[in-house]
Amino acid sequence: MSEALDEGPFFHGTGAALQPGDLLTPGFNSNYRPEVVMNHIYFTAMTDGAGLAAEVAALDGHPHVYEVEPTGGYEDDPNVTDKKFPGNPTRSYRSTAPLRVLREVTGWKRLSPDELQSWRDKLAALLADDSAEIIN
């Protein structure tokens, strides 16, 4: 699974407050389609990409970005690499194995209120589109 992929560092964005050593695991509802339970945990090698995920996930307005390390194999995220960005320029990955939190990252690019609303509008449109599929 992991051959020829990034070696990190890797990042995960979330609304959850975590501590170094905590494990992020699959089995939770998707941030993008809440009715879907995810079989994978997702991460990226780009802090701003993790920041975007954190902003969208943090409905209470407290997004967090963490540097993480995969504890097992990982692969390109087919939701972006197969559908939107062939070749994985977003450096997005997924794993069925947990991610270990190493530290919280600061200094990532925050979205403006207008940018955040635009992303939330896109997600609302995705939720309304029954044909839009997430590969979980």
PDB file of C-alpha atoms in Angstrom:
ATOM      1  CA  MET A   1       0.000   0.000   0.000  1.00  0.00           C
ATOM      2  CA  SER A   2       2.580   2.639   1.032  1.00  0.00           C
ATOM      3  CA  GLU A   3       5.205   2.214  -1.694  1.00  0.00           C
ATOM      4  CA  ALA A   4       6.190   5.385  -3.563  1.00  0.00           C
ATOM      5  CA  LEU A   5       4.023   7.593  -1.372  1.00  0.00           C
ATOM      6  CA  ASP A   6       4.985  10.564   0.769  1.00  0.00           C
ATOM      7  CA  GLU A   7       7.014   9.814   3.856  1.00  0.00           C
ATOM      8  CA  GLY A   8       5.618  12.815   5.728  1.00  0.00           C
ATOM      9  CA  PRO A   9       5.392  14.718   7.844  1.00  0.00           C
ATOM     10  CA  PHE A  10       1.631  14.154   7.831  1.00  0.00           C
ATOM     11  CA  PHE A  11      -1.249  16.187   9.218  1.00  0.00           C
ATOM     12  CA  HIS A  12      -4.866  15.635  10.228  1.00  0.00           C
ATOM     13  CA  GLY A  13      -7.471  18.359  10.688  1.00  0.00           C
ATOM     14  CA  THR A  14     -10.349  17.966  13.120  1.00  0.00           C
ATOM     15  CA  GLY A  15     -12.628  19.731  15.540  1.00  0.00           C
ATOM     16  CA  ALA A  16     -11.490  17.388  18.324  1.00  0.00           C
ATOM     17  CA  ALA A  17      -9.076  18.510  21.047  1.00  0.00           C
ATOM     18  CA  LEU A  18      -6.376  15.818  21.206  1.00  0.00           C
ATOM     19  CA  GLN A  19      -3.107  15.167  23.022  1.00  0.00           C
ATOM     20  CA  PRO A  20       0.208  13.723  21.825  1.00  0.00           C
ATOM     21  CA  GLY A  21      -0.034   9.939  21.853  1.00  0.00           C
ATOM     22  CA  ASP A  22      -3.786   9.864  21.151  1.00  0.00           C
ATOM     23  CA  LEU A  23      -4.853   7.574  18.312  1.00  0.00           C
ATOM     24  CA  LEU A  24      -7.198   8.617  15.516  1.00  0.00           C
ATOM     25  CA  THR A  25      -9.096   5.623  14.166  1.00  0.00           C
ATOM     26  CA  PRO A  26     -11.585   4.848  11.405  1.00  0.00           C
ATOM     27  CA  GLY A  27     -15.180   4.099  12.302  1.00  0.00           C
ATOM     28  CA  PHE A  28     -16.593   7.600  12.727  1.00  0.00           C
ATOM     29  CA  ASN A  29     -19.095   9.524  10.624  1.00  0.00           C
ATOM     30  CA  SER A  30     -17.840  11.433   7.615  1.00  0.00           C
ATOM     31  CA  ASN A  31     -17.496  15.209   7.972  1.00  0.00           C
ATOM     32  CA  TYR A  32     -18.894  15.489   4.458  1.00  0.00           C
ATOM     33  CA  ARG A  33     -21.738  12.936   4.563  1.00  0.00           C
ATOM     34  CA  PRO A  34     -22.645  12.388   8.238  1.00  0.00           C
ATOM     35  CA  GLU A  35     -24.739   9.311   7.456  1.00  0.00           C
ATOM     36  CA  VAL A  36     -21.613   7.496   6.199  1.00  0.00           C
ATOM     37  CA  VAL A  37     -19.380   5.698   8.711  1.00  0.00           C
ATOM     38  CA  MET A  38     -15.814   5.876   7.458  1.00  0.00           C
ATOM     39  CA  ASN A  39     -13.722   2.733   7.047  1.00  0.00           C
ATOM     40  CA  HIS A  40     -10.530   4.814   6.811  1.00  0.00           C
ATOM     41  CA  ILE A  41      -8.826   7.685   8.625  1.00  0.00           C
ATOM     42  CA  TYR A  42      -7.721  10.487   6.310  1.00  0.00           C
ATOM     43  CA  PHE A  43      -4.621  12.683   6.386  1.00  0.00           C
ATOM     44  CA  THR A  44      -2.430  14.853   4.180  1.00  0.00           C
ATOM     45  CA  ALA A  45       1.164  15.975   3.835  1.00  0.00           C
ATOM     46  CA  MET A  46      -0.034  19.598   3.532  1.00  0.00           C
ATOM     47  CA  THR A  47      -0.803  21.625   6.659  1.00  0.00           C
ATOM     48  CA  ASP A  48      -3.228  23.929   4.840  1.00  0.00           C
ATOM     49  CA  GLY A  49      -5.141  20.910   3.510  1.00  0.00           C
ATOM     50  CA  ALA A  50      -5.477  19.611   7.053  1.00  0.00           C
ATOM     51  CA  GLY A  51      -6.501  23.125   8.092  1.00  0.00           C
ATOM     52  CA  LEU A  52      -9.312  23.138   5.532  1.00  0.00           C
ATOM     53  CA  ALA A  53     -10.565  19.785   6.880  1.00  0.00           C
ATOM     54  CA  ALA A  54     -10.338  21.138  10.429  1.00  0.00           C
ATOM     55  CA  GLU A  55     -12.294  24.283   9.576  1.00  0.00           C
ATOM     56  CA  VAL A  56     -15.072  22.279   7.927  1.00  0.00           C
ATOM     57  CA  ALA A  57     -15.192  19.689  10.739  1.00  0.00           C
ATOM     58  CA  ALA A  58     -15.185  22.213  13.583  1.00  0.00           C
ATOM     59  CA  LEU A  59     -18.757  23.416  13.622  1.00  0.00           C
ATOM     60  CA  ASP A  60     -18.113  25.037  17.027  1.00  0.00           C
ATOM     61  CA  GLY A  61     -15.345  27.149  15.490  1.00  0.00           C
ATOM     62  CA  HIS A  62     -12.401  25.468  17.261  1.00  0.00           C
ATOM     63  CA  PRO A  63     -10.451  23.697  14.501  1.00  0.00           C
ATOM     64  CA  HIS A  64      -7.240  21.811  15.267  1.00  0.00           C
ATOM     65  CA  VAL A  65      -4.432  20.554  13.043  1.00  0.00           C
ATOM     66  CA  TYR A  66      -2.171  17.803  14.322  1.00  0.00           C
ATOM     67  CA  GLU A  67       1.023  16.309  13.035  1.00  0.00           C
ATOM     68  CA  VAL A  68       0.351  12.571  12.924  1.00  0.00           C
ATOM     69  CA  GLU A  69       2.151   9.371  12.049  1.00  0.00           C
ATOM     70  CA  PRO A  70       0.504   6.388  10.408  1.00  0.00           C
ATOM     71  CA  THR A  71       0.767   3.184  12.460  1.00  0.00           C
ATOM     72  CA  GLY A  72       0.204   0.995   9.398  1.00  0.00           C
ATOM     73  CA  GLY A  73       0.011   1.090   5.635  1.00  0.00           C
ATOM     74  CA  TYR A  74      -1.717   3.870   3.716  1.00  0.00           C
ATOM     75  CA  GLU A  75      -2.802   4.698   0.190  1.00  0.00           C
ATOM     76  CA  ASP A  76      -3.772   7.686  -1.958  1.00  0.00           C
ATOM     77  CA  ASP A  77      -7.200   9.054  -1.025  1.00  0.00           C
ATOM     78  CA  PRO A  78      -9.394   7.960  -3.956  1.00  0.00           C
ATOM     79  CA  ASN A  79     -11.982  10.646  -3.146  1.00  0.00           C
ATOM     80  CA  VAL A  80      -9.618  13.307  -4.441  1.00  0.00           C
ATOM     81  CA  THR A  81      -7.002  11.482  -6.515  1.00  0.00           C
ATOM     82  CA  ASP A  82      -9.406   9.442  -8.651  1.00  0.00           C
ATOM     83  CA  LYS A  83     -12.194  11.983  -8.871  1.00  0.00           C
ATOM     84  CA  LYS A  84     -10.640  15.446  -8.805  1.00  0.00           C
ATOM     85  CA  PHE A  85      -6.851  15.556  -8.854  1.00  0.00           C
ATOM     86  CA  PRO A  86      -5.135  12.681 -10.703  1.00  0.00           C
ATOM     87  CA  GLY A  87      -1.569  12.214  -9.509  1.00  0.00           C
ATOM     88  CA  ASN A  88      -2.420  13.319  -5.946  1.00  0.00           C
ATOM     89  CA  PRO A  89      -1.139  16.932  -5.977  1.00  0.00           C
ATOM     90  CA  THR A  90      -3.148  17.446  -2.753  1.00  0.00           C
ATOM     91  CA  ARG A  91      -0.931  14.783  -1.104  1.00  0.00           C
ATOM     92  CA  SER A  92      -4.030  13.235   0.504  1.00  0.00           C
ATOM     93  CA  TYR A  93      -3.981   9.732   1.976  1.00  0.00           C
ATOM     94  CA  ARG A  94      -6.059   7.277   3.946  1.00  0.00           C
ATOM     95  CA  SER A  95      -5.447   4.264   6.160  1.00  0.00           C
ATOM     96  CA  THR A  96      -7.395   1.578   7.973  1.00  0.00           C
ATOM     97  CA  ALA A  97      -4.724   1.684  10.705  1.00  0.00           C
ATOM     98  CA  PRO A  98      -4.780   4.382  13.406  1.00  0.00           C
ATOM     99  CA  LEU A  99      -2.842   7.638  13.191  1.00  0.00           C
ATOM    100  CA  ARG A 100      -0.824   8.621  16.267  1.00  0.00           C
ATOM    101  CA  VAL A 101      -0.970  12.292  17.249  1.00  0.00           C
ATOM    102  CA  LEU A 102       2.541  13.735  17.603  1.00  0.00           C
ATOM    103  CA  ARG A 103       1.758  17.395  18.317  1.00  0.00           C
ATOM    104  CA  GLU A 104      -0.677  20.197  17.583  1.00  0.00           C
ATOM    105  CA  VAL A 105       0.383  22.438  14.703  1.00  0.00           C
ATOM    106  CA  THR A 106      -0.117  26.201  14.744  1.00  0.00           C
ATOM    107  CA  GLY A 107       0.368  28.754  12.003  1.00  0.00           C
ATOM    108  CA  TRP A 108      -1.703  27.047   9.314  1.00  0.00           C
ATOM    109  CA  LYS A 109      -3.779  29.241   6.997  1.00  0.00           C
ATOM    110  CA  ARG A 110      -7.233  29.938   8.452  1.00  0.00           C
ATOM    111  CA  LEU A 111     -10.183  30.474   6.139  1.00  0.00           C
ATOM    112  CA  SER A 112     -11.941  33.811   6.056  1.00  0.00           C
ATOM    113  CA  PRO A 113     -15.608  33.738   7.117  1.00  0.00           C
ATOM    114  CA  ASP A 114     -16.610  34.034   3.435  1.00  0.00           C
ATOM    115  CA  GLU A 115     -14.299  31.174   2.386  1.00  0.00           C
ATOM    116  CA  LEU A 116     -15.617  28.983   5.195  1.00  0.00           C
ATOM    117  CA  GLN A 117     -19.209  29.717   4.198  1.00  0.00           C
ATOM    118  CA  SER A 118     -18.375  28.891   0.575  1.00  0.00           C
ATOM    119  CA  TRP A 119     -16.997  25.481   1.639  1.00  0.00           C
ATOM    120  CA  ARG A 120     -20.030  24.831   3.830  1.00  0.00           C
ATOM    121  CA  ASP A 121     -22.296  25.723   0.886  1.00  0.00           C
ATOM    122  CA  LYS A 122     -20.389  23.243  -1.312  1.00  0.00           C
ATOM    123  CA  LEU A 123     -20.836  20.549   1.337  1.00  0.00           C
ATOM    124  CA  ALA A 124     -24.550  21.313   1.637  1.00  0.00           C
ATOM    125  CA  ALA A 125     -24.852  20.877  -2.145  1.00  0.00           C
ATOM    126  CA  LEU A 126     -22.965  17.573  -1.871  1.00  0.00           C
ATOM    127  CA  LEU A 127     -25.350  16.383   0.837  1.00  0.00           C
ATOM    128  CA  ALA A 128     -28.312  17.308  -1.338  1.00  0.00           C
ATOM    129  CA  ASP A 129     -26.889  15.384  -4.323  1.00  0.00           C
ATOM    130  CA  ASP A 130     -27.801  11.726  -3.839  1.00  0.00           C
ATOM    131  CA  SER A 131     -25.546  10.768  -6.762  1.00  0.00           C
ATOM    132  CA  ALA A 132     -22.408  12.144  -5.052  1.00  0.00           C
ATOM    133  CA  GLU A 133     -20.566   9.209  -3.556  1.00  0.00           C
ATOM    134  CA  ILE A 134     -17.815   9.119  -0.957  1.00  0.00           C
ATOM    135  CA  ILE A 135     -15.479   6.165  -1.148  1.00  0.00           C
ATOM    136  CA  ASN A 136     -15.223   5.356   2.530  1.00  0.00           C
TER     137      ASN A 136
END
